XYZ file of C-alpha atoms in Angstrom:
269
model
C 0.000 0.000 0.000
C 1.208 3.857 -0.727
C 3.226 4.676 2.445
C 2.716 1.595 3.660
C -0.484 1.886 5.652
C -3.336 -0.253 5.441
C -5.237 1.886 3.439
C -7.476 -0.496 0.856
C -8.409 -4.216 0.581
C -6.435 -4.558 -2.492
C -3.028 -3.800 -1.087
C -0.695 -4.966 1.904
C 0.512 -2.815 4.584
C 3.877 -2.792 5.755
C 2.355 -4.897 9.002
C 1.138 -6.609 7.198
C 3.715 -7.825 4.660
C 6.167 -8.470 7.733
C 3.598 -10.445 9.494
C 3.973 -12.782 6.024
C 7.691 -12.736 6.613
C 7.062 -14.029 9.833
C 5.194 -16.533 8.576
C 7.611 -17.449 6.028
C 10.434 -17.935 8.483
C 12.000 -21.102 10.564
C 11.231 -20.899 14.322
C 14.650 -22.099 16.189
C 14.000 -23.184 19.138
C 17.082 -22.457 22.197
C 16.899 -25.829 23.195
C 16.651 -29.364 21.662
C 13.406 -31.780 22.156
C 13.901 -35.305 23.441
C 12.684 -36.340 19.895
C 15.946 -34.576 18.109
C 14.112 -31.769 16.770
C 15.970 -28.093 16.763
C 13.111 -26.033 14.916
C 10.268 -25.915 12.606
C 10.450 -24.406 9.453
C 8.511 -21.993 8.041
C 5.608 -21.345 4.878
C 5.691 -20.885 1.691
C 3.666 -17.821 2.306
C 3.526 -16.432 -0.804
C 0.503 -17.766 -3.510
C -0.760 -19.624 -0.433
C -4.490 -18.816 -0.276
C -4.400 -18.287 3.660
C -7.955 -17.297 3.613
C -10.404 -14.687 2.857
C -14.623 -14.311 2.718
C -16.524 -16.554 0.867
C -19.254 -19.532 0.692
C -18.585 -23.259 -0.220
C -15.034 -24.595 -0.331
C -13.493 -21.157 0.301
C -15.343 -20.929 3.313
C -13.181 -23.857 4.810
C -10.002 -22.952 3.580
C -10.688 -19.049 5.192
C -11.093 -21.396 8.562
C -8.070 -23.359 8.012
C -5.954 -20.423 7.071
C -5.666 -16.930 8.823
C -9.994 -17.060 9.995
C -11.304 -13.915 11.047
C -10.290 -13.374 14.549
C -6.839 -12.733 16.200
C -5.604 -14.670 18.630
C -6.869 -13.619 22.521
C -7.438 -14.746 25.735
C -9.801 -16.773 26.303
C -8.657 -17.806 22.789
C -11.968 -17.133 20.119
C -13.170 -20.345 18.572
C -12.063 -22.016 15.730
C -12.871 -25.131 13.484
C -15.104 -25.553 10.638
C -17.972 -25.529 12.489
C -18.266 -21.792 12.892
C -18.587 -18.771 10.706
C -15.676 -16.061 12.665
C -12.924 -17.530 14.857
C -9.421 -17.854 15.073
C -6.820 -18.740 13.242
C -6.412 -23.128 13.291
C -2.612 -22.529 14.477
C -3.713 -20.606 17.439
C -6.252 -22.989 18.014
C -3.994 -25.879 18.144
C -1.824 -24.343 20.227
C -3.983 -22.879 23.053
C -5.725 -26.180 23.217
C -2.227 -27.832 23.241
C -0.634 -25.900 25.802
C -3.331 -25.805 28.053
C -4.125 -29.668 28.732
C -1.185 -31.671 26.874
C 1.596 -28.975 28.240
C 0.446 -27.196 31.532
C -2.655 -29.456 31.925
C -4.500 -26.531 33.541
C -7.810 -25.343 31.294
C -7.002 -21.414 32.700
C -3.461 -21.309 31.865
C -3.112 -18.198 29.114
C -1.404 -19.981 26.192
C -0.019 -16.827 24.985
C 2.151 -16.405 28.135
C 4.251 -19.415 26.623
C 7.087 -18.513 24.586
C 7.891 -22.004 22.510
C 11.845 -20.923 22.307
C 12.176 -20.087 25.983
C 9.499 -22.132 27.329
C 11.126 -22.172 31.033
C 9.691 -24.339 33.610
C 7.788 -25.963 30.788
C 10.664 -26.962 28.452
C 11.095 -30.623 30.254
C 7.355 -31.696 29.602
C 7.727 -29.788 26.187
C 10.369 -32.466 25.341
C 8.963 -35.277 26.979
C 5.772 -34.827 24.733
C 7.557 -34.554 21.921
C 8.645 -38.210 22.029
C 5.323 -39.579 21.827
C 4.087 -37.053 19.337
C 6.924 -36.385 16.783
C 7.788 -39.747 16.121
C 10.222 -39.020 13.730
C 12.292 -42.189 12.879
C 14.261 -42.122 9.903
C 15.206 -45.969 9.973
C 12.471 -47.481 8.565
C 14.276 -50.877 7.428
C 12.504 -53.432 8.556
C 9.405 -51.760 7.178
C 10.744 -52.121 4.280
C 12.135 -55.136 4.313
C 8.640 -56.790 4.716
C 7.364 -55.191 1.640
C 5.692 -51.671 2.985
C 5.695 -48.794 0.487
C 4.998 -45.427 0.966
C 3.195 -42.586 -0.991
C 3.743 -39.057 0.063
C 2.035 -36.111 -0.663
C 1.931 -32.712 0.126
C 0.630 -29.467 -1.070
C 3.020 -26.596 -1.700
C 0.165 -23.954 -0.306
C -0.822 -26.261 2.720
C -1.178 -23.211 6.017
C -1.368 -26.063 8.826
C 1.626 -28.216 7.904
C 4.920 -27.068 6.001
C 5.708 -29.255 3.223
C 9.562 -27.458 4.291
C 8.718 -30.183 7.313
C 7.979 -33.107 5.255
C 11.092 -32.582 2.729
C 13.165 -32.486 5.949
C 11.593 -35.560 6.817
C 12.197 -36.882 3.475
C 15.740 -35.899 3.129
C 16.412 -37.521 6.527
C 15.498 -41.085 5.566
C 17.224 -40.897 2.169
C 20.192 -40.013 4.345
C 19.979 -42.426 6.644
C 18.894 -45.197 4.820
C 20.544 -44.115 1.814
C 19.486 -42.867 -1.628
C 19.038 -46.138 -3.139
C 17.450 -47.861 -0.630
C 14.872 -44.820 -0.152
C 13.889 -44.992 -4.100
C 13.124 -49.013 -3.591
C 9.808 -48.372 -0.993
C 9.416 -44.766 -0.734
C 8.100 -41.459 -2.686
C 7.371 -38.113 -2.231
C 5.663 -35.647 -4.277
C 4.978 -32.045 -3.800
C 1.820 -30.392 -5.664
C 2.038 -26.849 -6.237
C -1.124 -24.929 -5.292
C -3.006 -27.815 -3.044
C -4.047 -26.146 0.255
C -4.619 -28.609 3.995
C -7.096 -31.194 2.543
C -8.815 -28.270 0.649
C -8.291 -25.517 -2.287
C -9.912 -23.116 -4.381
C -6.754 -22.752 -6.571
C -5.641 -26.018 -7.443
C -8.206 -28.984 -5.286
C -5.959 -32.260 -5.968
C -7.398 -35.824 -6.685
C -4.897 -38.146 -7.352
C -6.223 -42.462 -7.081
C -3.098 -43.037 -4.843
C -4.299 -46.174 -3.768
C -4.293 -47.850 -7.207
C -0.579 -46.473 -7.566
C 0.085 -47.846 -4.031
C -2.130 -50.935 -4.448
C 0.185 -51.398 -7.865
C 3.654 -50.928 -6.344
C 2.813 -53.464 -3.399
C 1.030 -56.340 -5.089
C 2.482 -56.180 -8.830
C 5.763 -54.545 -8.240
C 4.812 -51.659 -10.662
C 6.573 -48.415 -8.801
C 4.656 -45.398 -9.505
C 5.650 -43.357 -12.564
C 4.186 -40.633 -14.655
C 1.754 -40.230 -12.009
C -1.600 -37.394 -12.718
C -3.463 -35.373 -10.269
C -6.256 -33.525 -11.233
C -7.812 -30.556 -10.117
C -11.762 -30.314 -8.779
C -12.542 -27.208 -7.932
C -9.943 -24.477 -9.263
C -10.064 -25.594 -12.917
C -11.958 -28.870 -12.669
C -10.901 -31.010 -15.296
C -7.293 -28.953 -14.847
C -4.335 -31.715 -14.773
C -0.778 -31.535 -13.791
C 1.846 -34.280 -13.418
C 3.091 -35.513 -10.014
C 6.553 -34.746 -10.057
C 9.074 -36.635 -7.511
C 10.377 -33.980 -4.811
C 12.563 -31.721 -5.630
C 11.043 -32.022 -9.356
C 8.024 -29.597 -9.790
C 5.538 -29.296 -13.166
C 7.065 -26.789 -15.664
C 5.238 -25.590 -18.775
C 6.617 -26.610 -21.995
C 6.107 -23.317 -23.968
C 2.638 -24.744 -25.772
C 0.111 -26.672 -25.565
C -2.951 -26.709 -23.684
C -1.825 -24.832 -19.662
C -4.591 -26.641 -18.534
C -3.037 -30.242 -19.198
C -0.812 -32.673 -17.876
C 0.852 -33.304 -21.227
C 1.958 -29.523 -21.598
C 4.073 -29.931 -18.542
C 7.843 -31.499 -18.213
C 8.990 -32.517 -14.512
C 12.139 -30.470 -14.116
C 14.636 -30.190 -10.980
C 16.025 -26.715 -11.200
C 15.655 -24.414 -8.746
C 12.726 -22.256 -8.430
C 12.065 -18.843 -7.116
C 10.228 -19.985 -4.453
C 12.067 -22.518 -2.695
């Protein structure tokens, strides 16, 4: 916005553009969890639809993203059953603190700083070894034949697909490249929102492609999803992480076949 006040709908303040940055950035944490973990990293803010008013499908994903309300005490409501409330991370994270971490229902979550926790940090750890089960070793799960499918959208506000590649990367270190490639994929879809978008809604049949790699040794490859609600009909190929869809130059932008799976580095990431 001129100036950089919030002056119009149609522009971003300077507040407003820094609260994105915040958004955008890793949160290091002074201290490491039980479970290994140092931080969590941050969104891929920008084309995310985080939210704003309408009916239908948009509706949900303005509850899942930023919501209408700001974060207080008593935290407003959230969830997808009601029209206004607050933001789904603050949500999780009052309700967290206040009976997983403290265990006291008055407790003020926002009084909790997550990188100097204090008297808090030891329970803080000690949870996160039976939620962030993390293991990267996943041998003997492989071993007996189990294959994995991964997918995550690019504009997904609840979880970071940032996360999930560090996950990703993790096991391909630790198990190796080769052996990671033999029972284990991972795909990144660029505009797909937390289990719902008005920009690019994915449907993908990954249970055939699973179903096909597990009983007929047929590893996926030159996989489709398909958008519902953005452009329904819309189709893009899956491309293995850190491969993304690229447009050819011609051909039809609203199909698969006009797109080439390429690995170079994009302004986003």
């Amino acid at each position: 916005c001129p100036g950089g006040a919030d002056t119009s709908q149609r522009c971003l303040s300077d507040a407003q553009i820094q609260a994105l940055r915040v958004f955008n950035s890793p949160i290091r944490f002074n201290f490491r969890l039980a479970s290994g973990e140092t931080h969590y990293p941050g969104f891929n803010t920008w084309g995310t639809d985080l939210g704003r008013p309408g009916e239908g499908l948009q509706l949900v994903v303005n509850r899942l993203g930023l919501n209408t309300l700001q974060p207080s005490y008593p935290m407003p409501v959230h969830g997808t059953g009601f029209a206004e409330g607050a933001p789904y991370h603050s949500g999780f994270w009052d309700e967290w603190v206040r009976y997983f971490v403290t265990r006291n229902p008055t407790f003020n979550s926002l009084t909790l700083d997550p990188q100097n926790p204090g008297p808090w940090q030891a329970r803080i750890s000690e949870l996160s070894l039976r939620q962030d089960v993390n293991r990267t070793d996943l041998t003997a799960f492989a071993r007996n034949g189990g294959k994995i499918l991964m997918a995550h959208g690019t504009s997904d506000q609840l979880v970071s697909t940032r996360a999930t590649a560090e996950y990703y990367e993790r096991v391909r270190r630790d198990m190796g490249p080769g052996k990671t490639k033999h029972f284990l994929r991972y795909y990144e879809i660029p505009g797909y929102g937390h289990a719902a978008s008005t920009v690019f809604n994915a449907a993908w049949d990954s249970l055939t492609a699973l179903e096909d790699w597990v009983e007929q040794g047929r590893a996926p490859r030159r996989q489709v999803v398909a958008d519902s609600v953005g452009v329904p009909g819309r189709t893009r190929p899956l491309c293995e992480y850190p491969g993304w869809p690229k447009y050819v130059g011609k051909g039809d932008v609203n199909a698969a076949s006009s797109f080439v799976c390429v690995k170079s580095r994009r302004g986003t990431r």
